[in-house]
PDB file of C-alpha atoms in Angstrom:
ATOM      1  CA  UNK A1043      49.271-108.483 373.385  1.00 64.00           C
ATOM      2  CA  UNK A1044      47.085-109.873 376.060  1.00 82.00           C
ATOM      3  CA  UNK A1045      43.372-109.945 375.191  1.00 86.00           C
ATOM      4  CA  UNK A1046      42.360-108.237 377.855  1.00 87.00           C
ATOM      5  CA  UNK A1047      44.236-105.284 377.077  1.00 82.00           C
ATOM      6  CA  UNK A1048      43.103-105.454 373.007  1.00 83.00           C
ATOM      7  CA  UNK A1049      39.335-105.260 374.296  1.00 86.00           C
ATOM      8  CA  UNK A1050      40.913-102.092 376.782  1.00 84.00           C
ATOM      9  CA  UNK A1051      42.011-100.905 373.421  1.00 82.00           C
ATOM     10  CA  UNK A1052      39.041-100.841 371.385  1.00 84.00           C
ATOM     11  CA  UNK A1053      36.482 -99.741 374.066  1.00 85.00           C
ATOM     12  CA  UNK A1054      38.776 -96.761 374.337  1.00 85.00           C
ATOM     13  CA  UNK A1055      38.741 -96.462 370.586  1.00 84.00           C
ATOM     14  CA  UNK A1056      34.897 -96.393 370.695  1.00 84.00           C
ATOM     15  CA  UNK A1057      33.811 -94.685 374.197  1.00 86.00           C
ATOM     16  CA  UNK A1058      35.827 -90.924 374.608  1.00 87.00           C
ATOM     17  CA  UNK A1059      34.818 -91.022 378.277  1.00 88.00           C
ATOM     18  CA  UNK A1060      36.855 -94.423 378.700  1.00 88.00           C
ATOM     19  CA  UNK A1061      39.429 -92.568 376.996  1.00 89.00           C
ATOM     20  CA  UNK A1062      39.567 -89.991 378.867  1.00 89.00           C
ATOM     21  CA  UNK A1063      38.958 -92.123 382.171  1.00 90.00           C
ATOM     22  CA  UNK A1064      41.692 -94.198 381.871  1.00 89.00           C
ATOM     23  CA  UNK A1065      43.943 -90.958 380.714  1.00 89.00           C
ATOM     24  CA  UNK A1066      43.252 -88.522 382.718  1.00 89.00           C
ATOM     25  CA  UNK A1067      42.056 -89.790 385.716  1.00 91.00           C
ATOM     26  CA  UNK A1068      45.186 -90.794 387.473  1.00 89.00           C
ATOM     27  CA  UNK A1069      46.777 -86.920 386.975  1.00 88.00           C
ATOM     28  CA  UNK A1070      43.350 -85.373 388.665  1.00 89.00           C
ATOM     29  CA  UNK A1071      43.401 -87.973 391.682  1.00 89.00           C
ATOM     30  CA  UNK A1072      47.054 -86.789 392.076  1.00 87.00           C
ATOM     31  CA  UNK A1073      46.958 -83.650 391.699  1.00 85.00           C
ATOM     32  CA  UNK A1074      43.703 -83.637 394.145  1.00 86.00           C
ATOM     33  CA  UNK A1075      46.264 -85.602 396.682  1.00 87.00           C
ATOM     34  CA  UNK A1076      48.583 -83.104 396.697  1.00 84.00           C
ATOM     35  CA  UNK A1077      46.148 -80.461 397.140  1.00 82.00           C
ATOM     36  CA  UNK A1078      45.243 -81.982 400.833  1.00 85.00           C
ATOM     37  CA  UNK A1079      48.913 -82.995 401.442  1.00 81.00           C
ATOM     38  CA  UNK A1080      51.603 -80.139 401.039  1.00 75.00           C
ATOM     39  CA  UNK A1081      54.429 -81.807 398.874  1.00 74.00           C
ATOM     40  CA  UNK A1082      56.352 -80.249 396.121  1.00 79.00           C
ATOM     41  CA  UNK A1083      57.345 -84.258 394.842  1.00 84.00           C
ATOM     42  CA  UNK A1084      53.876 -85.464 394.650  1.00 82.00           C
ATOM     43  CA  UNK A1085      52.602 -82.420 393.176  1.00 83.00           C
ATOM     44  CA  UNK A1086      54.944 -82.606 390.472  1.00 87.00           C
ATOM     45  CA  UNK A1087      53.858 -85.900 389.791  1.00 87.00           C
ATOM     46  CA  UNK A1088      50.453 -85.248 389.867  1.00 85.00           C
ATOM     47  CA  UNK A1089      51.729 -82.262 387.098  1.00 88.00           C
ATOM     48  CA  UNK A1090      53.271 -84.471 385.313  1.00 90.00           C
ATOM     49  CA  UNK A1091      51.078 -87.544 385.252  1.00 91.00           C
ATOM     50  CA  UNK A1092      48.440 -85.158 384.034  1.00 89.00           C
ATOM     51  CA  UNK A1093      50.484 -83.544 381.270  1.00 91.00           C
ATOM     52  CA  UNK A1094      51.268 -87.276 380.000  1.00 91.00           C
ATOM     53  CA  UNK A1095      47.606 -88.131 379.934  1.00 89.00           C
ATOM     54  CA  UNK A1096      46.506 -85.038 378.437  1.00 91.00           C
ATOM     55  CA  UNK A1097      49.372 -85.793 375.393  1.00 90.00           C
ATOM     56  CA  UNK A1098      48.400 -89.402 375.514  1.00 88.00           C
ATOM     57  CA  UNK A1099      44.606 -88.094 374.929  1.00 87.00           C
ATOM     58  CA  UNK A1100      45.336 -85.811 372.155  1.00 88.00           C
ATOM     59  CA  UNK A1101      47.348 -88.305 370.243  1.00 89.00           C
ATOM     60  CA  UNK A1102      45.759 -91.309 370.930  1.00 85.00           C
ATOM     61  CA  UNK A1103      45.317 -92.825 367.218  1.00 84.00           C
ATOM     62  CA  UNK A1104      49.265 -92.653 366.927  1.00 86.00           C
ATOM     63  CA  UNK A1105      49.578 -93.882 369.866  1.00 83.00           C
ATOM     64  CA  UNK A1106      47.418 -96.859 369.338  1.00 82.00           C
ATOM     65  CA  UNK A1107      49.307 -97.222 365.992  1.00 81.00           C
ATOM     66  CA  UNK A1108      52.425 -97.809 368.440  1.00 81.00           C
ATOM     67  CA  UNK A1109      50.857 -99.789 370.760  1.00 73.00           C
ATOM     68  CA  UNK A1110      49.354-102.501 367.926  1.00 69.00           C
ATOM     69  CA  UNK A1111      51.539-102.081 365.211  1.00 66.00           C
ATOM     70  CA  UNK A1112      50.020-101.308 361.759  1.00 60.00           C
ATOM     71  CA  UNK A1113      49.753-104.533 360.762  1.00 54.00           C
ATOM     72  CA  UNK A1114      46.894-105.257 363.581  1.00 55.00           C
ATOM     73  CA  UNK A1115      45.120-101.890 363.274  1.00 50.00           C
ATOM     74  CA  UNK A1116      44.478-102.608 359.139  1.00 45.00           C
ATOM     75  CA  UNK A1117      43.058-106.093 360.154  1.00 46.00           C
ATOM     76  CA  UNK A1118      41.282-104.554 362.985  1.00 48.00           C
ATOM     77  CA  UNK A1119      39.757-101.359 361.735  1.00 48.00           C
ATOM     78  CA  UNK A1120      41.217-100.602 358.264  1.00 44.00           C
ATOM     79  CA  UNK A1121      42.448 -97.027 358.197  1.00 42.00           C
ATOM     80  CA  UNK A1122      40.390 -95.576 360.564  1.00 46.00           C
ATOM     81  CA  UNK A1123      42.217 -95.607 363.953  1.00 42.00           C
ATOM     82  CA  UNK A1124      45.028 -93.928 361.644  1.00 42.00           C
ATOM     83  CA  UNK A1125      42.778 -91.013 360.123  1.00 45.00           C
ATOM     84  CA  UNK A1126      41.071 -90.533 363.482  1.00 45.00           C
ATOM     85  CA  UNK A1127      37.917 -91.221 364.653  1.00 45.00           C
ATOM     86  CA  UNK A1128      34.487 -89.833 363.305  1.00 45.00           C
ATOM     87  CA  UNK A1129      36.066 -88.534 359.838  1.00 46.00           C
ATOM     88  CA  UNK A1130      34.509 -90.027 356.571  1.00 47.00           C
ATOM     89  CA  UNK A1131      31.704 -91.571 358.436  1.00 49.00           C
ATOM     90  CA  UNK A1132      28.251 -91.388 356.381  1.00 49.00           C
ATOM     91  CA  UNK A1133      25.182 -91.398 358.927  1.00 51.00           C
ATOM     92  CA  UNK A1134      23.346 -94.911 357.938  1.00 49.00           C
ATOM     93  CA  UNK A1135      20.371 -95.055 355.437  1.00 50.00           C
ATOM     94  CA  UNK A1136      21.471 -91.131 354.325  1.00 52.00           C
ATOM     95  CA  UNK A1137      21.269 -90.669 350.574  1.00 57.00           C
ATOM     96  CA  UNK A1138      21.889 -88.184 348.048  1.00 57.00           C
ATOM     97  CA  UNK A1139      19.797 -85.295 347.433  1.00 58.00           C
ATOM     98  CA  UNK A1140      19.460 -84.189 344.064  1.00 68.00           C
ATOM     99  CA  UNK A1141      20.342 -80.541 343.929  1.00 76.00           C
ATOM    100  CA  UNK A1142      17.762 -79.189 342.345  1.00 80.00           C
ATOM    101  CA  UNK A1143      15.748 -80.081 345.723  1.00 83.00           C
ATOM    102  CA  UNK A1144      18.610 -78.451 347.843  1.00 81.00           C
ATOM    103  CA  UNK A1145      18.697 -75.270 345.300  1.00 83.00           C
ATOM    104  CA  UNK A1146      14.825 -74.829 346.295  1.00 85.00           C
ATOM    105  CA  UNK A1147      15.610 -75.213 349.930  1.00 83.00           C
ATOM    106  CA  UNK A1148      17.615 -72.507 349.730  1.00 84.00           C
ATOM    107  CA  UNK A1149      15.352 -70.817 348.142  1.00 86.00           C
ATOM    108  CA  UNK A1150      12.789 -71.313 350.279  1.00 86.00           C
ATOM    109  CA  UNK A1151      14.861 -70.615 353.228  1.00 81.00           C
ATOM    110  CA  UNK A1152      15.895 -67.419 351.900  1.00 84.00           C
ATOM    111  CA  UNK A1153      12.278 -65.942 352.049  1.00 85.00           C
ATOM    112  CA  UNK A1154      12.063 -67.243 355.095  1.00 85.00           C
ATOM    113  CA  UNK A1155      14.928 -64.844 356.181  1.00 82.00           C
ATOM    114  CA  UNK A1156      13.392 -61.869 354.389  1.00 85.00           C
ATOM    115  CA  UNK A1157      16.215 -61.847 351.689  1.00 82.00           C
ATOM    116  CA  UNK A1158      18.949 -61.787 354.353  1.00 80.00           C
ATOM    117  CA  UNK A1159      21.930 -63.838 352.582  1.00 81.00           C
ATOM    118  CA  UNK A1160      23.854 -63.491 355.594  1.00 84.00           C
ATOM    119  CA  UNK A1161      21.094 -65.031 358.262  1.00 85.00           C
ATOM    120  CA  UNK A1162      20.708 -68.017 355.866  1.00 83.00           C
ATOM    121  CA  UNK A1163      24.510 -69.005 356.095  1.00 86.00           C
ATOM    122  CA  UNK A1164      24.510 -68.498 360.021  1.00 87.00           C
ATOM    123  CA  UNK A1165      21.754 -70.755 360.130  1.00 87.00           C
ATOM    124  CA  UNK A1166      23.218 -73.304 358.038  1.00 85.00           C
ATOM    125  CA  UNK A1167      26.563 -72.763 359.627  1.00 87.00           C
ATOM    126  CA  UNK A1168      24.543 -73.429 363.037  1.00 87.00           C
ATOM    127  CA  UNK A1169      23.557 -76.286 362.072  1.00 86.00           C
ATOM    128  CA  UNK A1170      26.732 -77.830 360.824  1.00 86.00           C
ATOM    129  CA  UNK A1171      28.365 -76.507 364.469  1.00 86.00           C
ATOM    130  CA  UNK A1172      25.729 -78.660 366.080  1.00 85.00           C
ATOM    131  CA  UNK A1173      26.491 -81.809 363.993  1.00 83.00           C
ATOM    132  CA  UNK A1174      29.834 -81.703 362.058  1.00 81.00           C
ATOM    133  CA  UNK A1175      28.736 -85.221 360.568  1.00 84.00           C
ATOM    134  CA  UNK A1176      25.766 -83.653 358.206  1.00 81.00           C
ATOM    135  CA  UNK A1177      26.493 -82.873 354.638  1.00 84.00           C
ATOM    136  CA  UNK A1178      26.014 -79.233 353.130  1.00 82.00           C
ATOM    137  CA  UNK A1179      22.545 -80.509 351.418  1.00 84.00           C
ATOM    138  CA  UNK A1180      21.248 -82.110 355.025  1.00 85.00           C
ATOM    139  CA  UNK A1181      21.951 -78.794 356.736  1.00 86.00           C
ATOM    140  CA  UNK A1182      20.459 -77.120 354.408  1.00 86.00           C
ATOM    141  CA  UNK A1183      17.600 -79.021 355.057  1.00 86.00           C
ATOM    142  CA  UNK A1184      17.552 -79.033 358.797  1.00 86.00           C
ATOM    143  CA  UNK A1185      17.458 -75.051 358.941  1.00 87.00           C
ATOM    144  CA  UNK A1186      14.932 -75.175 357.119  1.00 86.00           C
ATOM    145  CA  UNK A1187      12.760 -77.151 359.479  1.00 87.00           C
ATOM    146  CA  UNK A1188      14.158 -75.203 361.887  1.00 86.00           C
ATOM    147  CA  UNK A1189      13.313 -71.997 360.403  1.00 85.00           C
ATOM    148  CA  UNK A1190      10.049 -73.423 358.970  1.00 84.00           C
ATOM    149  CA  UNK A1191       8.874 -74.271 362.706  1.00 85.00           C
ATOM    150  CA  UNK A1192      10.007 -70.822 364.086  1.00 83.00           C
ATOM    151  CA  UNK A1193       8.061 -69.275 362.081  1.00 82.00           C
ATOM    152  CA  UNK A1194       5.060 -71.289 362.747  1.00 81.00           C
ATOM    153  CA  UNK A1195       5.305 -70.026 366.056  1.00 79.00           C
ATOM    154  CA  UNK A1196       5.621 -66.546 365.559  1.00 71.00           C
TER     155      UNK A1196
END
């Protein structure tokens, strides 16, 4: 494959608004072309190039996998452009709590909430919506700080 098109390849693996760029652009500037120009052919391309994107966009690591053949992507990137992107990724310099620390946390964060069992898991359910990459113990810890600095305030 040219080398042009491998570097193509991998900036799309690593930047999502290349990806989607690249993917979806070309339906929206068609579709926006048959907006100002009443056509029933080029809005059913527009339809349809957007449609392709979209698919091409949702299953992009198979569709690398095509593109590169297996062989390439395990040199390239191991298993990672197979399992998708962002899964199995630790944060750098993280590590383990012990869990006596997290069990006091809780603890902790519990008073915090008055006893209420079921504001402590919407916090820490919060915080794991706002970053999927942080382990139970981290977002344990981060509602506390949040909580912690709430009630500073109050």
């Amino acid at each position: 494959m040219n080398e042009k098109a491998q570097k193509l390849l991998v900036a799309m693996d690593e930047k999502l608004w290349l990806r989607m760029l690249v993917l979806l652009l070309p339906g929206l500037v068609l579709g926006k072309v048959a907006g100002q120009f009443p056509g029933v052919i080029l809005g059913v391309v527009g339809t349809v190039s957007l449609v392709v994107g979209m698919a091409a966009f949702l299953m992009w690591p198979r569709l690398r996998s095509l593109l590169l053949g297996p062989d390439q992507i395990d040199e390239e990137s191991g298993d990672d452009a197979l399992q998708g992107e962002h899964q199995g990724i630790e944060p750098a310099g993280v590590e383990p709590r012990a869990g006596m620390e997290t069990a006091k946390l809780m603890a902790e964060l519990l008073e915090l909430f008055g006893g209420s069992g079921a504001q402590l898991v919407d916090a820490i359910q919060m915080e794991l919506d706002v970053n999927a990459r942080l382990s139970y113990a981290e977002a344990v810890e981060m509602a506390h700080r949040r909580k912690r600095i709430q009630s500073a305030r109050s």
